[in-house]
Amino acid sequence: PVHHVTEGDTLTLHCLYQHTTPPNLRADFYKDESLIQSQTTEMIISNVSKSHEGFYYCKHPERG
């Protein structure tokens, strides 16, 4: 992240796309290659803990 995250914080991840209008925005969020959330461009992790460590990324369900 751009900013340091401390245990107990709330973390919001956003997936942004170029050349896509707002009504069509969707994303699948992954942590360490496993799908963890679908169909939204925002993911909120409340009460961050050590178990949340990992590599997060998002991608469009149809476009990659």
PDB file of C-alpha atoms in Angstrom:
ATOM      1  CA  PRO A   1       0.000   0.000   0.000  1.00  0.00           C
ATOM      2  CA  VAL A   2       0.934   3.625  -0.396  1.00  0.00           C
ATOM      3  CA  HIS A   3       0.300   4.164   3.305  1.00  0.00           C
ATOM      4  CA  HIS A   4       1.346   2.017   6.249  1.00  0.00           C
ATOM      5  CA  VAL A   5      -1.392  -0.293   7.590  1.00  0.00           C
ATOM      6  CA  THR A   6      -1.525  -1.117  11.300  1.00  0.00           C
ATOM      7  CA  GLU A   7      -3.313  -4.029  12.965  1.00  0.00           C
ATOM      8  CA  GLY A   8      -6.859  -2.998  13.852  1.00  0.00           C
ATOM      9  CA  ASP A   9      -7.129  -0.491  10.985  1.00  0.00           C
ATOM     10  CA  THR A  10      -9.808  -0.629   8.308  1.00  0.00           C
ATOM     11  CA  LEU A  11      -8.388  -1.007   4.806  1.00  0.00           C
ATOM     12  CA  THR A  12     -10.264  -0.156   1.606  1.00  0.00           C
ATOM     13  CA  LEU A  13      -8.991  -1.497  -1.718  1.00  0.00           C
ATOM     14  CA  HIS A  14     -10.237   0.002  -4.994  1.00  0.00           C
ATOM     15  CA  CYS A  15     -10.031  -1.430  -8.484  1.00  0.00           C
ATOM     16  CA  LEU A  16      -9.956   1.226 -11.199  1.00  0.00           C
ATOM     17  CA  TYR A  17     -10.141   0.777 -14.968  1.00  0.00           C
ATOM     18  CA  GLN A  18      -9.288   3.070 -17.815  1.00  0.00           C
ATOM     19  CA  HIS A  19     -11.814   3.577 -20.602  1.00  0.00           C
ATOM     20  CA  THR A  20     -14.789   2.151 -18.674  1.00  0.00           C
ATOM     21  CA  THR A  21     -17.874   4.107 -17.739  1.00  0.00           C
ATOM     22  CA  PRO A  22     -19.110   3.891 -14.114  1.00  0.00           C
ATOM     23  CA  PRO A  23     -22.210   1.710 -14.736  1.00  0.00           C
ATOM     24  CA  ASN A  24     -20.014  -1.066 -16.171  1.00  0.00           C
ATOM     25  CA  LEU A  25     -17.459  -1.213 -13.384  1.00  0.00           C
ATOM     26  CA  ARG A  26     -17.061  -4.666 -11.844  1.00  0.00           C
ATOM     27  CA  ALA A  27     -14.083  -6.491 -10.424  1.00  0.00           C
ATOM     28  CA  ASP A  28     -13.040  -9.742  -8.867  1.00  0.00           C
ATOM     29  CA  PHE A  29     -10.596  -9.409  -5.959  1.00  0.00           C
ATOM     30  CA  TYR A  30      -7.951 -12.045  -5.317  1.00  0.00           C
ATOM     31  CA  LYS A  31      -5.607 -12.735  -2.435  1.00  0.00           C
ATOM     32  CA  ASP A  32      -2.629 -14.972  -3.181  1.00  0.00           C
ATOM     33  CA  GLU A  33      -4.308 -16.314  -6.365  1.00  0.00           C
ATOM     34  CA  SER A  34      -7.621 -17.196  -4.607  1.00  0.00           C
ATOM     35  CA  LEU A  35     -10.861 -15.377  -5.428  1.00  0.00           C
ATOM     36  CA  ILE A  36     -12.162 -13.668  -2.298  1.00  0.00           C
ATOM     37  CA  GLN A  37     -14.798 -11.205  -3.562  1.00  0.00           C
ATOM     38  CA  SER A  38     -16.704 -10.612  -6.794  1.00  0.00           C
ATOM     39  CA  GLN A  39     -18.733  -8.016  -8.628  1.00  0.00           C
ATOM     40  CA  THR A  40     -17.667  -4.786  -6.929  1.00  0.00           C
ATOM     41  CA  THR A  41     -14.823  -2.316  -7.424  1.00  0.00           C
ATOM     42  CA  GLU A  42     -14.258  -1.813  -3.701  1.00  0.00           C
ATOM     43  CA  MET A  43     -13.245  -4.247  -0.991  1.00  0.00           C
ATOM     44  CA  ILE A  44     -13.169  -3.328   2.690  1.00  0.00           C
ATOM     45  CA  ILE A  45     -11.130  -5.257   5.244  1.00  0.00           C
ATOM     46  CA  SER A  46     -12.197  -4.315   8.757  1.00  0.00           C
ATOM     47  CA  ASN A  47      -9.911  -4.831  11.719  1.00  0.00           C
ATOM     48  CA  VAL A  48      -6.779  -5.735   9.729  1.00  0.00           C
ATOM     49  CA  SER A  49      -4.698  -8.506  11.293  1.00  0.00           C
ATOM     50  CA  LYS A  50      -1.622 -10.575  10.468  1.00  0.00           C
ATOM     51  CA  SER A  51      -3.891 -13.120   8.724  1.00  0.00           C
ATOM     52  CA  HIS A  52      -4.689 -10.520   6.049  1.00  0.00           C
ATOM     53  CA  GLU A  53      -1.079 -10.372   4.830  1.00  0.00           C
ATOM     54  CA  GLY A  54      -0.677 -11.400   1.218  1.00  0.00           C
ATOM     55  CA  PHE A  55      -0.690 -10.288  -2.404  1.00  0.00           C
ATOM     56  CA  TYR A  56      -3.982  -8.670  -3.417  1.00  0.00           C
ATOM     57  CA  TYR A  57      -5.069  -7.797  -6.926  1.00  0.00           C
ATOM     58  CA  CYS A  58      -8.225  -7.269  -8.918  1.00  0.00           C
ATOM     59  CA  LYS A  59      -9.328  -7.894 -12.463  1.00  0.00           C
ATOM     60  CA  HIS A  60     -12.389  -7.490 -14.633  1.00  0.00           C
ATOM     61  CA  PRO A  61     -14.368 -10.782 -14.761  1.00  0.00           C
ATOM     62  CA  GLU A  62     -14.562 -10.804 -18.579  1.00  0.00           C
ATOM     63  CA  ARG A  63     -11.657  -8.630 -19.702  1.00  0.00           C
ATOM     64  CA  GLY A  64      -8.966  -9.710 -17.314  1.00  0.00           C
TER      65      GLY A  64
END
